[in-house]
mmCIF file of C-alpha atoms in Angstrom:
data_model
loop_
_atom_site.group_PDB
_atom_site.id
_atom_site.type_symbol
_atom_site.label_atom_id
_atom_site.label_comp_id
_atom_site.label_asym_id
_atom_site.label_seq_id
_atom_site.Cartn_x
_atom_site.Cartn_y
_atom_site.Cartn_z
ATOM 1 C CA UNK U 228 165.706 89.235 140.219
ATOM 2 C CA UNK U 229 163.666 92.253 139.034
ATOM 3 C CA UNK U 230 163.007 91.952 135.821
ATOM 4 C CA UNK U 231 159.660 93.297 133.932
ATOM 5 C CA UNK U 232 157.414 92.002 131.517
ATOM 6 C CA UNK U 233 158.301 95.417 129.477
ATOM 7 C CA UNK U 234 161.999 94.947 129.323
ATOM 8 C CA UNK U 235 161.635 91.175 128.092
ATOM 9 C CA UNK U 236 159.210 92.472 125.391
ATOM 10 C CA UNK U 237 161.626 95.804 124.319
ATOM 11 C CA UNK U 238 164.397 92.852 124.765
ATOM 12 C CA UNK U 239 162.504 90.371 122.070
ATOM 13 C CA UNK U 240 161.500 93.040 119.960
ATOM 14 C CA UNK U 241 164.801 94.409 119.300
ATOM 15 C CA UNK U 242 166.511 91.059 118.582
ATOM 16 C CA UNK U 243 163.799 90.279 116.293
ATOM 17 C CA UNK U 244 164.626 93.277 114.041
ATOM 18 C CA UNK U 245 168.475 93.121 114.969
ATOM 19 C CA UNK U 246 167.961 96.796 114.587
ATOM 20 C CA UNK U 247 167.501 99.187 118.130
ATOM 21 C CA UNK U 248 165.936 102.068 115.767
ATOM 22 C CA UNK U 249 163.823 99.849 114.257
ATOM 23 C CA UNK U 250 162.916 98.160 116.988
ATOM 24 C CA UNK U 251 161.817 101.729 118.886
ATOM 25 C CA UNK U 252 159.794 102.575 115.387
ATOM 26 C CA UNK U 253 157.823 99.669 115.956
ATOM 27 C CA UNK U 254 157.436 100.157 119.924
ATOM 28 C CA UNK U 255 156.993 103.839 119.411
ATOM 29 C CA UNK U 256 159.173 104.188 121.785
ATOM 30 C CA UNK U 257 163.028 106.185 122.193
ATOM 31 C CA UNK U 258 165.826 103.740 120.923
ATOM 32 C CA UNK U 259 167.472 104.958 124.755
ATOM 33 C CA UNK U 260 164.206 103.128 126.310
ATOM 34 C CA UNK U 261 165.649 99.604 123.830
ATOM 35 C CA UNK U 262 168.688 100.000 124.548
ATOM 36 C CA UNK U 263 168.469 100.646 128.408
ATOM 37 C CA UNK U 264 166.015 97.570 128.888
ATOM 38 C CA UNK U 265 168.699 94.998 127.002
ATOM 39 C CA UNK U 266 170.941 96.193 129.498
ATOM 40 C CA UNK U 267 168.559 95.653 131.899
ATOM 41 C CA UNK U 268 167.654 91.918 130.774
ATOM 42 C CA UNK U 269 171.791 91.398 130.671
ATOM 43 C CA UNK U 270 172.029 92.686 134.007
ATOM 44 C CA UNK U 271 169.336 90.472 135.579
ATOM 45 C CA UNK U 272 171.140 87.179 134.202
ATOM 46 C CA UNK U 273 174.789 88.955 134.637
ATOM 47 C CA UNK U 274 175.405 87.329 130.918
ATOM 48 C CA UNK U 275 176.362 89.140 127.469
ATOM 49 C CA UNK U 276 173.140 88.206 125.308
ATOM 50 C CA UNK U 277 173.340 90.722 122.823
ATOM 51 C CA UNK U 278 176.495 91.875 120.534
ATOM 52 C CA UNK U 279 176.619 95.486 119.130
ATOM 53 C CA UNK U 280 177.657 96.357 115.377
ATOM 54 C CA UNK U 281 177.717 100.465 114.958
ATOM 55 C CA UNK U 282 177.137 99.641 111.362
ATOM 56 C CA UNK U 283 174.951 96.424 111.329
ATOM 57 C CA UNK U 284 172.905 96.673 114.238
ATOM 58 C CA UNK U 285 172.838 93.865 116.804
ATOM 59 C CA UNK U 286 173.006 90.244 117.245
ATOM 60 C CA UNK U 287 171.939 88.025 119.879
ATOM 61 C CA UNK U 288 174.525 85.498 121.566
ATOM 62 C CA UNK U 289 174.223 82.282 122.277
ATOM 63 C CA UNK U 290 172.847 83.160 125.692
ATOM 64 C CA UNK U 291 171.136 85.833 124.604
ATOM 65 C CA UNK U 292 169.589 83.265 122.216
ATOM 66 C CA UNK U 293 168.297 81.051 124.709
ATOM 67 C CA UNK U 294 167.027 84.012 126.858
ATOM 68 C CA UNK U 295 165.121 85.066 123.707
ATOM 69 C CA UNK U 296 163.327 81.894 123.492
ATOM 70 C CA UNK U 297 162.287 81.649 127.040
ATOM 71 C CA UNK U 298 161.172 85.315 126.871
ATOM 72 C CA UNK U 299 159.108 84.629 123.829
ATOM 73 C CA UNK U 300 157.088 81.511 125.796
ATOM 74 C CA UNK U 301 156.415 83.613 128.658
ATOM 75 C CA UNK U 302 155.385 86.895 126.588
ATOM 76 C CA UNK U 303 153.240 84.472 124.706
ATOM 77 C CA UNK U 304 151.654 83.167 128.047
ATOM 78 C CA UNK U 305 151.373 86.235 129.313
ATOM 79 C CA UNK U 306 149.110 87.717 126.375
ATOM 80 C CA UNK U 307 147.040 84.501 126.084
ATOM 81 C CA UNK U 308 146.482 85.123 130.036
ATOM 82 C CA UNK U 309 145.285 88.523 129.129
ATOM 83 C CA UNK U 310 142.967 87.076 125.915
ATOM 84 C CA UNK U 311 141.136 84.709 128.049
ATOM 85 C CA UNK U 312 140.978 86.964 130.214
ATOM 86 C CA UNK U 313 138.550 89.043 127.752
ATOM 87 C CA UNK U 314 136.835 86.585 126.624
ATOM 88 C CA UNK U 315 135.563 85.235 129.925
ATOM 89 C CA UNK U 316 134.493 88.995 130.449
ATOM 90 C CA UNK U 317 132.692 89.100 127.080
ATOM 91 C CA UNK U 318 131.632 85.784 126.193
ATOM 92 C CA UNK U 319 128.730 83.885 126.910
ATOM 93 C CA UNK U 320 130.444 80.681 127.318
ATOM 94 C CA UNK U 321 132.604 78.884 129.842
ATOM 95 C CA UNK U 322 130.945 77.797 133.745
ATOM 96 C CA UNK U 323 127.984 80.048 135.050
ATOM 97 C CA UNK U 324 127.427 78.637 138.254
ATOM 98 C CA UNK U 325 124.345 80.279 140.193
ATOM 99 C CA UNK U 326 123.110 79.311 143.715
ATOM 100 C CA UNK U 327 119.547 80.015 144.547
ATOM 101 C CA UNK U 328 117.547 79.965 147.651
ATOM 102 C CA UNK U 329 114.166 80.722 146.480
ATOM 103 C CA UNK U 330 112.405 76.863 147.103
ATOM 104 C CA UNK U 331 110.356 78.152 143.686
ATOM 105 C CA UNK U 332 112.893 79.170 141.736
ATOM 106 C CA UNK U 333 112.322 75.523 139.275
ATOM 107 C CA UNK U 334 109.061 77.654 138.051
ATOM 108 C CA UNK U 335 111.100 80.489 136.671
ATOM 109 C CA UNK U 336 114.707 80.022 136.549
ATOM 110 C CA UNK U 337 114.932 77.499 133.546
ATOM 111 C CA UNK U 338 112.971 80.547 131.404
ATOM 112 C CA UNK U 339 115.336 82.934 132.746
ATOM 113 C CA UNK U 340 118.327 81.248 131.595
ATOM 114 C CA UNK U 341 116.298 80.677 128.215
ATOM 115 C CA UNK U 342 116.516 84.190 126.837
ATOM 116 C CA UNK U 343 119.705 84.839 126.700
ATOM 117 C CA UNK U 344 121.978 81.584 126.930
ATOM 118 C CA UNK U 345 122.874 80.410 123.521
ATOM 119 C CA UNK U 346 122.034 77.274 122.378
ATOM 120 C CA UNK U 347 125.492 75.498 120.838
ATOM 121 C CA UNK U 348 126.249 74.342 124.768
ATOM 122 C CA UNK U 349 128.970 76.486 125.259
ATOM 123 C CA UNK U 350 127.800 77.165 128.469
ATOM 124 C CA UNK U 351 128.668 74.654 131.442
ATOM 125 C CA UNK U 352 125.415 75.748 133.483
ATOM 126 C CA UNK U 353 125.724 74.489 137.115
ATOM 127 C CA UNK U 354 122.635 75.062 139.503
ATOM 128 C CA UNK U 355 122.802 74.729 143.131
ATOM 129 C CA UNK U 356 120.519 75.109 145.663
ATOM 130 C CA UNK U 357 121.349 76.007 149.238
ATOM 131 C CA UNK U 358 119.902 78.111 152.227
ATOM 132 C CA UNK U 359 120.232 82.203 152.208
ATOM 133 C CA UNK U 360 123.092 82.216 154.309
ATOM 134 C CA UNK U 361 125.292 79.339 151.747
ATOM 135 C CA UNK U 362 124.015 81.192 148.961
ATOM 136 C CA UNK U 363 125.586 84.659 150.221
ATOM 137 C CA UNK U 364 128.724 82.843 151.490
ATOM 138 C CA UNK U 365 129.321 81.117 148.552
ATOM 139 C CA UNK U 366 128.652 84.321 146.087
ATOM 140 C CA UNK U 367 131.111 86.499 148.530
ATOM 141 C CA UNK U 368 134.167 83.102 148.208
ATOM 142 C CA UNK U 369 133.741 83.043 144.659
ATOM 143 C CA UNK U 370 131.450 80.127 144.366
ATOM 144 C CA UNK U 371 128.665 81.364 142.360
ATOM 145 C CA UNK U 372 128.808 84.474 139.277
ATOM 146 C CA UNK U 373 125.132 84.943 141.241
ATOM 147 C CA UNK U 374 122.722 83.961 143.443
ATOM 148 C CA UNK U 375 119.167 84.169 144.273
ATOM 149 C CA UNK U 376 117.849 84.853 147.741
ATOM 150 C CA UNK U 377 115.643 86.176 150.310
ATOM 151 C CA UNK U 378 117.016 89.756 150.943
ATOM 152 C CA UNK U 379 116.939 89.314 154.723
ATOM 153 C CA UNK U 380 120.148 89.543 157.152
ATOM 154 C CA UNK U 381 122.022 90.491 153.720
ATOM 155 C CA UNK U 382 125.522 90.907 154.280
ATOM 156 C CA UNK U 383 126.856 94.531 154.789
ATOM 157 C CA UNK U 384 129.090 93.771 151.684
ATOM 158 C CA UNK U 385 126.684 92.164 149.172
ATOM 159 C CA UNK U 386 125.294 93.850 145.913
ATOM 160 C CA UNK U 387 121.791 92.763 144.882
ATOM 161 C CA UNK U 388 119.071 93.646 143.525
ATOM 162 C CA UNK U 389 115.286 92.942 144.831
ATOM 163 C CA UNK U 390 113.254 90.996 141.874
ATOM 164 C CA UNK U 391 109.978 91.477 143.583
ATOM 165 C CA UNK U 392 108.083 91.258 146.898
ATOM 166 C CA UNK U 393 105.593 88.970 148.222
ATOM 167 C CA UNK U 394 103.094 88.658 151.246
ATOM 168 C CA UNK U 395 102.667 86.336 152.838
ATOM 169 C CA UNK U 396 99.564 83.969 151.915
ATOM 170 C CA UNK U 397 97.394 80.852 153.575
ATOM 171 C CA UNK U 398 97.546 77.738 151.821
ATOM 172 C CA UNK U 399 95.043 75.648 152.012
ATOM 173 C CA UNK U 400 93.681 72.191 150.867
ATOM 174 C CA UNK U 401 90.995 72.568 147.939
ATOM 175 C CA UNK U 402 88.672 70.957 150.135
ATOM 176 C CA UNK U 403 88.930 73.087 153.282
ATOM 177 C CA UNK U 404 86.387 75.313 153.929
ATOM 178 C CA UNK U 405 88.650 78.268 153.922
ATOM 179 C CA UNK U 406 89.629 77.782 150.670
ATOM 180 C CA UNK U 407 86.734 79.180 148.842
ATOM 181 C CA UNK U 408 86.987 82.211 150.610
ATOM 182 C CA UNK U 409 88.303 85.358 148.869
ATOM 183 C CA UNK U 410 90.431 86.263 151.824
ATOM 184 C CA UNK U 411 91.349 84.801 155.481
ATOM 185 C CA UNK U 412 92.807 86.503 159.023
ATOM 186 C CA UNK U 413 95.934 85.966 160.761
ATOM 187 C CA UNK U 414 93.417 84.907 163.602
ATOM 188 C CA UNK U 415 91.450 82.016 161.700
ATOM 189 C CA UNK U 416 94.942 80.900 160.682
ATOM 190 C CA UNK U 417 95.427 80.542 164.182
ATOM 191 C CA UNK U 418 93.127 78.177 164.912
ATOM 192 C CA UNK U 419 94.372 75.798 162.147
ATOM 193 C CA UNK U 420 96.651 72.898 162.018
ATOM 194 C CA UNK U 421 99.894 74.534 160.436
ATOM 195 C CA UNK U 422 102.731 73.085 158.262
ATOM 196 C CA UNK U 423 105.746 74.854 158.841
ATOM 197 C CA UNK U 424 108.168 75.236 155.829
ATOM 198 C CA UNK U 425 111.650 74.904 158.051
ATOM 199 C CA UNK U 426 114.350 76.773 156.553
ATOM 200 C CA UNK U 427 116.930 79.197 157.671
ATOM 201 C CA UNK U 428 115.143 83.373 157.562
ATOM 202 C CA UNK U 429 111.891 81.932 156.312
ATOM 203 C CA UNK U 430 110.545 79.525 159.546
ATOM 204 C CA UNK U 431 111.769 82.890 161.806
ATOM 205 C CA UNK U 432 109.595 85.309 159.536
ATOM 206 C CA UNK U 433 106.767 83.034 159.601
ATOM 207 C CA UNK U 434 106.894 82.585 163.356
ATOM 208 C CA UNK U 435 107.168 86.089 163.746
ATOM 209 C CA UNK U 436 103.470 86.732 161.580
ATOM 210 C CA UNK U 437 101.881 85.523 164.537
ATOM 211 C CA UNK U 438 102.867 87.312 167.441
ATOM 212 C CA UNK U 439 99.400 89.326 167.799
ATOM 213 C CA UNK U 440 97.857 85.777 167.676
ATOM 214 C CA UNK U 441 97.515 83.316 170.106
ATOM 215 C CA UNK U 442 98.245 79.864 168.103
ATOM 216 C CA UNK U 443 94.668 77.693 169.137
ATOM 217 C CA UNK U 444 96.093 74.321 166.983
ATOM 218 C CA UNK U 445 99.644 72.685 167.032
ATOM 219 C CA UNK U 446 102.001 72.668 164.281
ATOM 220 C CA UNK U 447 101.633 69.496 162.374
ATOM 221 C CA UNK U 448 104.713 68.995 160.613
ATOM 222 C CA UNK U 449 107.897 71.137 159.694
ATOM 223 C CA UNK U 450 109.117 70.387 156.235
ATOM 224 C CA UNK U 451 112.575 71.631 154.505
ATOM 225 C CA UNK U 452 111.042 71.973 151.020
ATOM 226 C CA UNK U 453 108.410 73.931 149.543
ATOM 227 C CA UNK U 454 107.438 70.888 147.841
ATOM 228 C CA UNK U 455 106.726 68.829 151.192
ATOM 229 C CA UNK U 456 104.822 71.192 152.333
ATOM 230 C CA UNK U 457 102.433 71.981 149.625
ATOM 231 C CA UNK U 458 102.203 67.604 149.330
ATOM 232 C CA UNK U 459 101.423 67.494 153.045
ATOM 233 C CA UNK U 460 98.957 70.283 152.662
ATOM 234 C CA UNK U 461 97.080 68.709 150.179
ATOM 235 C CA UNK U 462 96.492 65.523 152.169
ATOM 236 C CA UNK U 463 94.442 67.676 154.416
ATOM 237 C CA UNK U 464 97.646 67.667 157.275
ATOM 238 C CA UNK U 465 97.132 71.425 158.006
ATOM 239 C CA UNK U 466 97.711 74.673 156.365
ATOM 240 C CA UNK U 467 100.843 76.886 155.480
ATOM 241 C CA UNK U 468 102.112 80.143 155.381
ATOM 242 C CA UNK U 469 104.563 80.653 152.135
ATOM 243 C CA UNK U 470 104.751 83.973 150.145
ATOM 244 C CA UNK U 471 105.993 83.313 146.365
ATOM 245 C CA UNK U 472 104.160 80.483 144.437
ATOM 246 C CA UNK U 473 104.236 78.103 140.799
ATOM 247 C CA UNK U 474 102.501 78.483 138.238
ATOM 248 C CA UNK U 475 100.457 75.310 139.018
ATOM 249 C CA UNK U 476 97.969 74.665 141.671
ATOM 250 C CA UNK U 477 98.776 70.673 142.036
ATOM 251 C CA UNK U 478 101.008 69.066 144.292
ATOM 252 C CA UNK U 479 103.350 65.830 143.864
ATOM 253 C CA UNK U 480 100.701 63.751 144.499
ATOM 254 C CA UNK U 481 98.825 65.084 142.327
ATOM 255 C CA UNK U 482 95.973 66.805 144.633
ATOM 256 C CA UNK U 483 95.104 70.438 144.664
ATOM 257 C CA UNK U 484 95.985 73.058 147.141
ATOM 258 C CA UNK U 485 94.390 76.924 146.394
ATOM 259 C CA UNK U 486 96.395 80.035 147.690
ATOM 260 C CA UNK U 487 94.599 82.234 149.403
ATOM 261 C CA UNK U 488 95.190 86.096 149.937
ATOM 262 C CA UNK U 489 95.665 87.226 154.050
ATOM 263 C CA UNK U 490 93.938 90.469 155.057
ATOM 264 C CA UNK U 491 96.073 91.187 158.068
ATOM 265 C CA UNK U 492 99.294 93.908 156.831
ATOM 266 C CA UNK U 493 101.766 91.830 157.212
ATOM 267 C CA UNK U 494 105.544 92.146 156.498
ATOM 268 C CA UNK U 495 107.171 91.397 153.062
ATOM 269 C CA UNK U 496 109.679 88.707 151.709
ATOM 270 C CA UNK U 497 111.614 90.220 148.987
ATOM 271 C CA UNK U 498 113.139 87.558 146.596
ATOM 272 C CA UNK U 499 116.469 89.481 145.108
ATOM 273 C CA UNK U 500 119.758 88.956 142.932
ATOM 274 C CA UNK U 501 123.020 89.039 143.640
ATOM 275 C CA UNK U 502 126.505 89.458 142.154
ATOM 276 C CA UNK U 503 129.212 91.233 141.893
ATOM 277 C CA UNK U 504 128.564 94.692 140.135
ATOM 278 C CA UNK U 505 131.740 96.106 140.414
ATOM 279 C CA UNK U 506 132.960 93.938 137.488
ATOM 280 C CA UNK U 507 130.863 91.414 136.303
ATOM 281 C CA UNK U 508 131.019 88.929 133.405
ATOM 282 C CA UNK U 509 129.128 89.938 130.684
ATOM 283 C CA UNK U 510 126.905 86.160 131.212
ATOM 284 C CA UNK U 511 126.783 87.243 134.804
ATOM 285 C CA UNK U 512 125.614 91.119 133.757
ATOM 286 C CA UNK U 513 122.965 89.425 131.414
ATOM 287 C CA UNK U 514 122.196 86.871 134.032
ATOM 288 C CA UNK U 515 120.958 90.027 135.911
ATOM 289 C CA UNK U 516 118.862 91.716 132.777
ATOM 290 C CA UNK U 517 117.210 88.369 131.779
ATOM 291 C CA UNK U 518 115.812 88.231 135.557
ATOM 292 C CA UNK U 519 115.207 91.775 136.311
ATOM 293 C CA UNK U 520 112.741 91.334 132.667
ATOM 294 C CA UNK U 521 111.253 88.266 134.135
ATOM 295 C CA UNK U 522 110.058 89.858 137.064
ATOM 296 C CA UNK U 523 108.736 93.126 134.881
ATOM 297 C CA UNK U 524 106.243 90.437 133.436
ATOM 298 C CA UNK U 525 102.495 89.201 134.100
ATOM 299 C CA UNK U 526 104.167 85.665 134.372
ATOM 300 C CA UNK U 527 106.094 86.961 137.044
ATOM 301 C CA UNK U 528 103.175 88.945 138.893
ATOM 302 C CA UNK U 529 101.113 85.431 139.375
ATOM 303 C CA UNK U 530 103.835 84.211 141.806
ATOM 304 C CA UNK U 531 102.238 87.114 144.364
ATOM 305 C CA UNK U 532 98.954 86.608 146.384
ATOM 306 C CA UNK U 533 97.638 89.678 147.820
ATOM 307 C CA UNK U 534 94.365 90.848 148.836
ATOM 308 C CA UNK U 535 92.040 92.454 146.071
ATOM 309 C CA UNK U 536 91.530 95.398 148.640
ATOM 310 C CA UNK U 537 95.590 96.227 147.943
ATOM 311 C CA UNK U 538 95.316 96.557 144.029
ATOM 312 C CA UNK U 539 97.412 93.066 143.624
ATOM 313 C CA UNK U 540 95.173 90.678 141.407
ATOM 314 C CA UNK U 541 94.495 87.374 143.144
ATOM 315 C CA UNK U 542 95.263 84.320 141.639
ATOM 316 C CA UNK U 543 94.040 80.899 143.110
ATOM 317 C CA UNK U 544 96.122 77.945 143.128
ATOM 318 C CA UNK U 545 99.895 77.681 143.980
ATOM 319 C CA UNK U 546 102.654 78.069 146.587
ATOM 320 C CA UNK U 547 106.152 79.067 146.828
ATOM 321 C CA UNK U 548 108.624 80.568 149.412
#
């Protein structure tokens, strides 16, 4: 049965006025196009639904009745399809679901979200975190409106947008002799204890910083959170190499670690958004804004630890990615 939305609406319409002409006024439409789709909606159900009067117009049938009603419920379904529709492209309301890899992301994301989600909890807000390879999955399936991540191995069909980038940086306990110095080498790294923060693109990347160095001291640990390592580091258990930090220089446990800038060049981590840009949401589109703006600020800036000699202001205190 072929039978279109528009005939069941010209159909409706008509019977409603019991008048073809006035029916076509209304559509601005020809009273042929009425009158051709009620034969069309008899000739889908093979029934006689609508009687003709050359003088007083037309009246539906019993059938045609009961047709009428059923094509009214699904007309009406169909536009409340298409209103909802609109609003979840316009409103900022309903489930905003954003994955994020960045092991920092607790120090900015909350103030993100801040500046632009209202405040009468229309907004079911659901955070996940997961590794850059679940976070790009899951924003390509339909999982997430967005996603934050380390723009490395990206998917040939992901949009995104790089927030900022960050070199990599030592961290250090505050006690450690290194830490009071205003920058450190690849090769005294080297020599050091190391905590390794173990996560998919990252522990590769940070492997990969010393391959003109010769490790002299074992790695200590290997931690899946940016949080174990910066607690193990400030028990003294070694060092790290991370890239983005908090605002705060204090661990868990409450002891200090200081971040301190590498003069080797070294290769980038770029922390970046992603969603889809073909059509987004307009929560998803300011989403995007609100963290493109965060990154534009001095707030933002004091996540990166870079060597004076490069122009970047150094910060002490922190970690991150």
């Amino acid at each position: 049965m072929a039978l279109t939305l528009k005939a069941m609406d010209y159909f409706t319409t008509a019977l409603r006025h019991g008048n073809i002409a006035k029916a076509a006024v209304e559509l601005n439409i020809a009273a042929s196009a009425v009158s051709a789709a009620i034969d069309q909606v008899e000739a889908a159900f093979d029934l006689t639904l609508v009687t003709r009067h050359r003088a007083r117009g037309i009246q539906a049938t019993a059938s045609g009745r009961v047709v009428a009603r059923k094509c009214e419920r699904l007309l009406d379904d169909y536009r409340s399809v298409l209103a909802e529709g609109a609003d979840l492209r316009q409103a900022l309301s309903g489930t905003f679901r954003v994955g994020y890899y960045a092991p920092i992301a607790p120090a900015f994301l909350p103030q993100i979200l801040e500046t632009f989600l209202p405040g009468d909890g229309g907004v079911d807000l659901q955070l996940e975190e997961c590794d850059n390879d679940a976070a790009q999955d899951g924003l390509l399936s339909g999982r997430y409106d967005a996603i934050l991540f380390v723009s490395e191995d990206v998917r040939p069909s992901m949009a995104f947008e790089v927030l900022i980038s960050a070199p990599p940086y030592c961290l250090l306990p505050a006690a450690h002799p290194l830490a009071a110095r205003p920058v450190v080498s690849m090769a005294e790294i080297a020599r050091e204890p190391l905590v390794v923060l173990n996560r998919p693109v990252v522990a590769a990347y940070y492997a990969r910083l010393f391959d003109s160095h010769v490790r002299q001291a074992p790695i200590v640990a290997y931690a899946n959170s940016t949080e174990m390592v910066r607690s193990l580091v400030a028990a003294g258990r070694g060092c790290a190499l991370l890239n983005m930090r908090p605002l705060t220089s204090e661990s868990y446990s409450g002891s200090e670690v200081v971040a301190v800038p590498i003069s080797d060049p070294l290769p980038v981590l770029s922390l970046a958004v992603g969603y889809d840009s073909s059509r987004p949401r307009r929560i998803t589109q300011c989403f995007v804004d609100a963290c493109k703006a965060y990154f534009a600020t001095s707030d933002a800036a004091r996540c990166v630890v870079a060597d004076t000699d490069t122009g970047s202001v150094v910060e002490r205190g922190g970690s991150g990615v």
